[in-house]
Short mmCIF file of C-alpha atoms and ligand atoms in Angstrom, two decimals:
data_model
loop_
_atom_site.label_atom_id
_atom_site.label_comp_id
_atom_site.label_asym_id
_atom_site.label_seq_id
_atom_site.Cartn_x
_atom_site.Cartn_y
_atom_site.Cartn_z
CA MET A 159 0.00 0.00 0.00
CA SER A 160 1.37 3.42 -0.81
CA THR A 161 0.90 6.37 1.50
CA GLN A 162 -1.60 7.70 -1.04
CA GLY A 163 -5.14 6.36 -1.38
CA ILE A 164 -5.28 4.11 1.68
CA PRO A 165 -8.40 1.97 1.29
CA GLY A 166 -11.19 2.28 3.83
CA ARG A 167 -11.84 -0.48 6.38
CA GLY A 168 -14.86 -2.12 7.83
CA GLU A 169 -15.52 -2.83 11.47
CA TRP A 170 -12.81 -5.43 12.01
CA ALA A 171 -9.30 -4.62 13.13
CA ALA A 172 -6.11 -6.34 14.16
CA VAL A 173 -5.95 -5.90 17.94
CA LEU A 174 -2.82 -5.85 20.09
CA CYS A 175 -3.05 -8.42 22.89
CA GLY A 176 0.56 -9.12 23.85
CA LEU A 177 3.76 -7.12 24.22
CA GLY A 178 7.34 -7.85 25.21
CA ALA A 179 10.89 -6.59 24.83
CA ALA A 180 14.42 -7.81 25.46
CA LEU A 181 17.70 -5.96 25.60
CA PRO A 182 21.23 -7.30 26.01
CA ALA A 183 22.69 -6.81 29.49
CA THR A 184 25.88 -5.10 28.30
CA VAL A 185 25.69 -1.31 28.53
CA VAL A 186 28.10 0.75 26.43
CA SER A 187 28.16 4.38 27.55
CA ASN A 188 29.36 7.37 25.58
CA ALA A 189 32.35 7.47 27.91
CA ASP A 190 33.19 3.90 26.86
CA LEU A 191 33.17 5.01 23.22
CA THR A 192 35.46 7.97 23.80
CA ALA A 193 38.14 5.49 24.82
CA ARG A 194 38.25 4.05 21.31
CA LEU A 195 36.84 6.75 18.99
CA ASP A 196 37.68 10.41 18.35
CA THR A 197 34.46 11.68 19.91
CA THR A 198 32.99 13.19 23.07
CA ASP A 199 30.01 12.52 25.29
CA GLU A 200 28.88 16.08 24.63
CA TRP A 201 28.94 15.61 20.81
CA ILE A 202 26.98 12.35 20.93
CA ARG A 203 24.38 13.64 23.39
CA SER A 204 23.83 16.96 21.64
CA ARG A 205 23.76 15.55 18.06
CA THR A 206 21.79 12.35 18.74
CA GLY A 207 20.27 12.40 22.26
CA ILE A 208 22.01 9.09 23.06
CA ALA A 209 23.80 8.50 26.38
CA GLN A 210 24.20 4.71 26.20
CA ARG A 211 23.23 1.69 24.14
CA ARG A 212 22.88 -2.08 24.80
CA ILE A 213 25.21 -4.34 22.84
CA ALA A 214 24.86 -8.09 22.27
CA GLY A 215 27.97 -10.22 22.55
CA THR A 216 28.68 -12.90 19.97
CA ASP A 217 26.80 -15.40 22.17
CA LEU A 218 23.49 -13.49 21.88
CA THR A 219 21.99 -13.82 18.40
CA THR A 220 19.12 -12.04 16.69
CA GLU A 221 17.20 -15.28 17.12
CA ASP A 222 17.87 -15.30 20.89
CA LEU A 223 16.73 -11.70 21.30
CA ALA A 224 13.60 -12.40 19.24
CA VAL A 225 12.71 -15.48 21.33
CA ARG A 226 13.08 -13.56 24.61
CA ALA A 227 10.88 -10.67 23.51
CA ALA A 228 8.30 -13.00 21.94
CA THR A 229 8.12 -15.22 25.02
CA LYS A 230 6.92 -12.21 27.01
CA ALA A 231 4.49 -11.10 24.30
CA LEU A 232 2.91 -14.57 24.22
CA THR A 233 1.98 -14.31 27.92
CA GLY A 234 -0.63 -11.71 26.90
CA PRO A 235 -4.36 -12.44 26.74
CA VAL A 236 -4.26 -14.13 23.33
CA SER A 237 -7.58 -15.97 22.86
CA VAL A 238 -6.97 -17.70 19.50
CA PRO A 239 -4.10 -19.78 18.07
CA VAL A 240 -0.97 -17.94 16.93
CA GLN A 241 -0.64 -19.22 13.38
CA ALA A 242 1.97 -16.87 11.92
CA VAL A 243 5.30 -15.36 12.96
CA VAL A 244 6.56 -12.30 11.08
CA LEU A 245 10.09 -11.31 12.08
CA ALA A 246 11.34 -7.91 10.93
CA THR A 247 15.13 -7.73 10.90
CA THR A 248 18.00 -6.26 8.93
CA THR A 249 20.45 -8.46 10.78
CA PRO A 250 19.42 -12.12 10.45
CA ASP A 251 21.92 -14.56 11.89
CA ARG A 252 22.57 -16.07 8.43
CA CYS A 253 21.50 -15.71 4.79
CA CYS A 254 19.55 -18.98 4.74
CA PRO A 255 17.34 -20.26 6.25
CA ALA A 256 15.29 -17.39 7.64
CA THR A 257 15.33 -16.73 11.38
CA ALA A 258 11.55 -16.77 11.91
CA PRO A 259 10.98 -20.54 11.56
CA ALA A 260 13.69 -21.22 14.15
CA VAL A 261 12.13 -18.64 16.47
CA ALA A 262 8.71 -20.23 15.98
CA ALA A 263 10.12 -23.67 16.76
CA ARG A 264 11.76 -22.45 19.98
CA LEU A 265 8.43 -20.93 21.03
CA GLY A 266 6.51 -24.16 20.43
CA LEU A 267 4.88 -22.75 17.29
CA THR A 268 6.21 -25.30 14.82
CA GLY A 269 3.78 -25.46 11.91
CA ALA A 270 3.05 -21.75 11.92
CA LEU A 271 3.65 -19.69 8.79
CA ALA A 272 6.97 -17.99 9.61
CA PHE A 273 9.17 -15.66 7.61
CA ASP A 274 11.62 -12.75 7.87
CA LEU A 275 10.90 -9.32 6.51
CA ALA A 276 13.61 -6.75 5.71
CA ALA A 277 12.54 -3.11 5.63
CA GLY A 278 15.29 -1.48 7.67
CA CYS A 279 14.18 0.47 10.69
CA THR A 280 10.62 0.56 9.28
CA GLY A 281 10.48 -3.23 9.52
CA PHE A 282 8.18 -3.35 12.52
CA LEU A 283 5.55 -1.22 10.79
CA TYR A 284 5.84 -3.26 7.58
CA ALA A 285 5.37 -6.36 9.75
CA LEU A 286 2.28 -4.90 11.42
CA ALA A 287 0.80 -4.17 7.98
CA THR A 288 1.60 -7.73 6.87
CA ALA A 289 0.12 -9.24 10.02
CA ALA A 290 -3.09 -7.23 9.66
CA GLY A 291 -3.32 -8.52 6.08
CA LEU A 292 -2.82 -12.13 7.18
CA ILE A 293 -5.62 -11.73 9.72
CA ALA A 294 -7.90 -9.98 7.21
CA ALA A 295 -7.37 -12.82 4.72
CA SER A 296 -8.12 -15.42 7.41
CA THR A 297 -4.66 -16.90 6.85
CA ALA A 298 -3.98 -16.64 10.58
CA GLU A 299 -6.18 -16.03 13.60
CA ALA A 300 -3.36 -14.42 15.55
CA VAL A 301 0.07 -13.26 14.43
CA LEU A 302 3.26 -12.83 16.43
CA VAL A 303 5.11 -9.76 15.12
CA ILE A 304 8.75 -9.36 16.17
CA GLY A 305 11.29 -6.64 15.48
CA ALA A 306 14.81 -7.83 16.32
CA ASP A 307 18.12 -6.32 15.31
CA ARG A 308 21.80 -6.33 16.18
CA LEU A 309 22.53 -3.06 14.40
CA ALA A 310 25.67 -2.41 16.44
CA ALA A 311 27.35 -5.05 14.27
CA LEU A 312 26.87 -3.02 11.08
CA PRO A 313 29.11 0.09 11.34
CA ASP A 314 32.80 0.09 10.60
CA PRO A 315 34.18 -0.07 14.18
CA GLY A 316 36.35 2.98 13.41
CA ASP A 317 33.53 5.20 12.08
CA ARG A 318 32.82 7.79 14.76
CA THR A 319 29.68 9.02 12.99
CA THR A 320 27.74 5.75 12.93
CA VAL A 321 29.12 3.65 15.81
CA PRO A 322 27.54 5.83 18.54
CA VAL A 323 24.10 5.70 16.95
CA PHE A 324 23.25 1.99 16.92
CA GLY A 325 22.28 -0.55 19.58
CA ASP A 326 20.82 -4.06 19.80
CA GLY A 327 17.46 -5.35 21.02
CA ALA A 328 14.12 -6.97 20.23
CA GLY A 329 10.46 -6.24 20.79
CA ALA A 330 7.34 -8.23 19.99
CA VAL A 331 3.57 -7.93 19.91
CA VAL A 332 0.71 -10.34 19.27
CA LEU A 333 -2.18 -9.25 17.06
CA GLN A 334 -5.51 -11.03 16.79
CA ARG A 335 -8.81 -10.30 15.06
CA GLY A 336 -11.09 -7.88 16.88
CA THR A 337 -13.08 -4.76 16.19
CA ALA A 338 -11.98 -1.25 15.28
CA ALA A 339 -13.88 0.14 18.28
CA GLU A 340 -12.00 -1.82 20.93
CA ARG A 341 -8.86 -0.87 22.81
CA GLY A 342 -5.77 -2.31 21.17
CA ALA A 343 -7.13 -1.77 17.66
CA LEU A 344 -4.54 -1.01 15.03
CA GLY A 345 -5.48 1.58 12.41
CA PRO A 346 -4.60 1.55 8.72
CA VAL A 347 -0.85 1.29 8.16
CA ALA A 348 0.59 3.87 5.75
CA VAL A 349 3.85 2.53 4.31
CA GLY A 350 6.06 3.35 1.35
CA SER A 351 9.55 3.15 -0.15
CA ASP A 352 11.95 4.95 -2.49
CA GLY A 353 14.67 2.68 -3.86
CA THR A 354 16.15 5.50 -5.92
CA GLN A 355 17.73 6.66 -2.64
CA ALA A 356 18.99 3.21 -1.62
CA ASP A 357 22.64 4.30 -1.46
CA LEU A 358 22.01 6.73 1.39
CA ILE A 359 22.17 3.84 3.91
CA ARG A 360 23.98 0.74 2.74
CA ALA A 361 25.72 -2.16 4.45
CA PRO A 362 27.11 -4.73 1.96
CA ARG A 363 28.18 -6.77 4.98
CA PRO A 364 28.50 -6.35 8.76
CA GLY A 365 31.22 -3.83 9.64
CA ALA A 366 30.85 -1.95 6.37
CA LEU A 367 27.81 0.29 6.89
CA ARG A 368 27.93 3.66 5.21
CA MET A 369 25.31 6.32 5.88
CA GLU A 370 25.00 9.78 4.36
CA GLY A 371 23.90 11.05 7.77
CA ALA A 372 22.80 14.59 7.01
CA GLU A 373 20.89 13.57 3.88
CA VAL A 374 19.23 10.66 5.70
CA PHE A 375 18.33 13.03 8.51
CA ARG A 376 16.39 15.26 6.08
CA HIS A 377 14.54 12.35 4.45
CA ALA A 378 13.75 10.77 7.82
CA ALA A 379 12.23 13.95 9.22
CA ASP A 380 10.09 14.62 6.14
CA ARG A 381 8.95 11.04 5.56
CA MET A 382 8.11 10.29 9.19
CA SER A 383 6.03 13.46 9.43
CA ALA A 384 4.19 12.81 6.15
CA ALA A 385 3.51 9.16 6.94
CA ALA A 386 2.21 10.09 10.38
CA ARG A 387 -0.19 12.63 8.88
CA ASN A 388 -1.43 10.05 6.36
CA ALA A 389 -1.96 7.35 8.98
CA ALA A 390 -3.81 9.70 11.32
CA ALA A 391 -6.02 10.92 8.48
CA ALA A 392 -6.74 7.34 7.35
CA ALA A 393 -7.80 6.48 10.90
CA GLY A 394 -10.03 9.56 11.09
CA TRP A 395 -7.90 11.14 13.82
CA ALA A 396 -7.02 14.82 14.08
CA LEU A 397 -3.42 15.30 15.19
CA SER A 398 -4.77 17.05 18.28
CA ASP A 399 -6.43 13.69 19.18
CA VAL A 400 -3.01 12.03 19.59
CA ASP A 401 -2.16 11.29 23.23
CA ARG A 402 1.25 9.77 22.49
CA LEU A 403 3.57 10.08 19.49
CA ALA A 404 5.82 7.00 19.23
CA PRO A 405 8.51 7.82 16.66
CA HIS A 406 11.26 5.43 15.60
CA GLN A 407 14.21 6.30 17.82
CA ALA A 408 16.75 7.30 15.15
CA ASN A 409 17.95 10.59 16.56
CA ALA A 410 16.37 12.86 19.20
CA ARG A 411 16.75 15.84 16.88
CA ILE A 412 14.79 14.01 14.15
CA THR A 413 11.99 12.95 16.49
CA GLY A 414 11.83 16.47 17.96
CA PHE A 415 11.50 17.89 14.46
CA VAL A 416 8.74 15.40 13.58
CA ALA A 417 6.81 16.26 16.76
CA ARG A 418 7.05 19.98 15.98
CA GLN A 419 5.98 19.42 12.36
CA LEU A 420 2.91 17.57 13.64
CA GLY A 421 2.19 20.12 16.38
CA ILE A 422 2.45 17.43 19.08
CA PRO A 423 3.91 18.81 22.33
CA ASP A 424 7.01 17.26 23.90
CA SER A 425 4.93 16.02 26.84
CA ARG A 426 3.11 13.68 24.44
CA GLN A 427 6.22 12.30 22.76
CA LEU A 428 7.59 8.92 23.85
CA HIS A 429 11.35 8.47 23.74
CA ASN A 430 13.99 6.08 25.05
CA ILE A 431 16.85 6.79 22.65
CA GLU A 432 18.98 8.11 25.53
CA HIS A 433 19.12 4.57 27.00
CA VAL A 434 19.13 2.29 23.94
CA GLY A 435 20.15 4.22 20.80
CA ASN A 436 18.74 3.21 17.43
CA THR A 437 17.71 -0.46 17.65
CA GLY A 438 16.28 -0.70 14.13
CA ALA A 439 13.20 -2.88 13.74
CA ALA A 440 13.14 -3.33 17.53
CA SER A 441 12.93 0.39 18.19
CA LEU A 442 9.15 0.87 18.27
CA PRO A 443 8.12 -2.28 20.20
CA VAL A 444 10.90 -1.71 22.78
CA LEU A 445 9.72 1.89 23.16
CA LEU A 446 6.10 0.76 23.62
CA ALA A 447 7.08 -1.92 26.16
CA GLN A 448 9.14 0.48 28.24
CA ALA A 449 6.47 3.19 28.10
CA ALA A 450 3.77 0.71 29.13
CA ALA A 451 5.96 -0.50 31.98
CA ASP A 452 6.66 2.93 33.43
CA GLY A 453 3.18 4.39 32.97
CA ARG A 454 3.81 6.77 30.07
CA LEU A 455 1.30 4.68 28.11
CA THR A 456 -2.05 3.86 29.70
CA PRO A 457 -5.17 2.06 28.39
CA GLY A 458 -7.16 4.15 25.95
CA HIS A 459 -4.26 6.39 24.91
CA ARG A 460 -4.40 7.17 21.21
CA VAL A 461 -0.90 6.39 19.94
CA LEU A 462 0.58 7.48 16.61
CA LEU A 463 3.58 5.39 15.50
CA THR A 464 5.94 6.47 12.73
CA ALA A 465 9.23 5.15 11.37
CA PHE A 466 11.84 5.52 8.65
CA GLY A 467 14.74 3.40 7.53
CA ALA A 468 17.10 2.00 4.93
CA GLY A 469 15.56 1.30 1.56
CA LEU A 470 14.51 4.01 1.85
CA THR A 471 11.36 2.92 3.65
CA TRP A 472 8.84 4.66 5.86
CA GLY A 473 5.56 3.95 7.59
CA ALA A 474 3.09 5.00 10.26
CA THR A 475 -0.05 3.76 11.95
CA THR A 476 -2.41 4.43 14.82
CA LEU A 477 -3.12 2.27 17.85
CA THR A 478 -5.48 2.66 20.77
CA TRP A 479 -3.54 1.43 23.78
CA PRO A 480 -5.00 -1.85 25.13
CA ASP A 481 -5.88 -3.05 28.62
CA LEU A 482 -3.07 -5.49 29.23
CA PRO A 483 -3.48 -7.35 32.52
CA PRO A 484 -1.09 -6.17 35.27
CA SER A 485 0.61 -9.55 35.30
CA HIS A 486 1.46 -9.03 31.65
CA GLN A 487 2.84 -5.50 31.89
CA PRO A 488 6.57 -5.78 31.29
CA THR A 489 8.40 -4.32 34.26
CA GLU A 490 11.24 -1.89 33.79
CA GLY A 491 13.56 -4.50 35.24
CA SER A 492 12.45 -7.24 32.92
CA VAL A 493 12.90 -5.02 29.91
CA ALA A 494 16.13 -3.34 30.90
CA ASP A 495 17.93 -6.19 32.56
CA ASP A 496 17.04 -9.14 30.42
CA ARG A 497 19.97 -11.33 29.49
O1 LIG B 126 17.24 4.67 11.58
C1 LIG B 126 17.43 4.71 10.19
C2 LIG B 126 17.67 6.09 9.72
N1 LIG B 126 18.85 6.70 10.26
C3 LIG B 126 18.79 7.96 10.64
O2 LIG B 126 17.74 8.54 10.63
C4 LIG B 126 20.08 8.67 11.02
C5 LIG B 126 20.01 10.10 10.53
N2 LIG B 126 21.24 10.86 10.69
C6 LIG B 126 21.73 11.23 11.89
O3 LIG B 126 21.20 10.87 12.92
C7 LIG B 126 22.90 12.15 11.91
O4 LIG B 126 23.17 12.59 10.59
C8 LIG B 126 24.19 11.55 12.51
C9 LIG B 126 24.02 11.38 14.00
C10 LIG B 126 24.51 10.19 11.90
C11 LIG B 126 25.36 12.49 12.28
O5 LIG B 126 25.05 13.78 12.83
P1 LIG B 126 25.23 15.11 11.95
O6 LIG B 126 24.83 16.21 12.82
O7 LIG B 126 24.48 14.92 10.67
O8 LIG B 126 26.79 15.16 11.72
P2 LIG B 126 27.62 15.15 10.35
O9 LIG B 126 27.77 13.77 9.84
O10 LIG B 126 27.10 16.20 9.42
O11 LIG B 126 29.04 15.67 10.88
C12 LIG B 126 29.18 17.00 11.42
C13 LIG B 126 30.57 17.13 11.99
C14 LIG B 126 31.66 16.66 11.05
O12 LIG B 126 32.80 17.46 11.27
P3 LIG B 126 33.17 18.68 10.25
O13 LIG B 126 33.31 18.04 8.91
O14 LIG B 126 32.02 19.62 10.34
O15 LIG B 126 34.43 19.21 10.81
C15 LIG B 126 31.96 15.26 11.52
O16 LIG B 126 33.27 14.86 11.23
O17 LIG B 126 30.67 16.32 13.16
C16 LIG B 126 31.79 15.44 13.03
N3 LIG B 126 31.46 14.20 13.69
C17 LIG B 126 31.78 13.95 14.97
N4 LIG B 126 32.44 14.67 15.89
C18 LIG B 126 32.62 14.14 17.09
C19 LIG B 126 30.75 13.15 13.22
N5 LIG B 126 30.61 12.20 14.16
C20 LIG B 126 31.25 12.68 15.26
C21 LIG B 126 31.43 12.17 16.54
N6 LIG B 126 32.11 12.93 17.43
N7 LIG B 126 30.93 10.95 16.95
#
């Protein structure tokens, strides 16, 4: 679906009924980076908003992170069988086979439709759109959607511009069929791409990422704002209806710009980039899990999600925050200290 001409919807909706996140235990602070790169804590904080990131060692794979986040998401009040697993990642553990079937098997979901989806940092929103389509087509009654990335493995270890930006993590949600009127309902997903700009972010292999930072910054700000407007309009929301803006955590200056463009005050903007950096496809579900855990997100909140990434790709959607049982709310400790 392009961001233009989003088709209307009936009464049904994909409804969020499970949520989880997992981060590696190892914290790398800006001070740690200054020991090996020509940079400063002040530069990184002021240009990106990042103070620290979580980094996976070689013994913690994308598959492991995905399983940990998904295990928590599956403890939610899912009332129908999970018949599909969509795993958004730019950093699968290998070229072939895909990571999703192995994740499904470790979760006891052998037999489920399971595949990886690569759409850069927009991957989670592409995966939500795909999951909603699978539910609409009656291919699956419930879908496990995971965003998992080890983006810290991509930059050239000596590149002071990109190394500070990226971190590792995973987040997951479960969607099942419900109605558009109920809490947890996902709105239309506005997604798009522009492959003519593919060279702006490219990583032919781990350790060789190149990013035209300033140019990407401009595209990210414009595309995230436009996609967010389109998704809100498709859902019938005015921007003043939005209780929480959940932007992909690429750079605090980008997300601040997007919020200003949309006229959404800082008090309604969710952020966690200071603690985790840019975690790619994991960025949005980790942000949602942490915000739900610490009370920044409460049931009934109207949430506007927007993202941008390599491809170039972009996307946005709306979500009315669900009533997740207290036993299911991820605690700050379980999100931040998971190993
Ligand atoms: O999630 C997918 C999409 N990704 C994004 O949205 C990322 C978008 N881009 C960005 O977030 C920013 O462009 C970066 C954080 C990557 C870079 O920030 P910037 O403000 O665009 O910096 P720049 O690359 O234009 O560099 C400005 C200056 C340069 O020095 P000169 O040439 O002006 O003397 C760089 O060499 O800052 C210098 N510089 C640094 N200085 C100290 C670059 N990195 C560093 C550093 N420490 N870590």
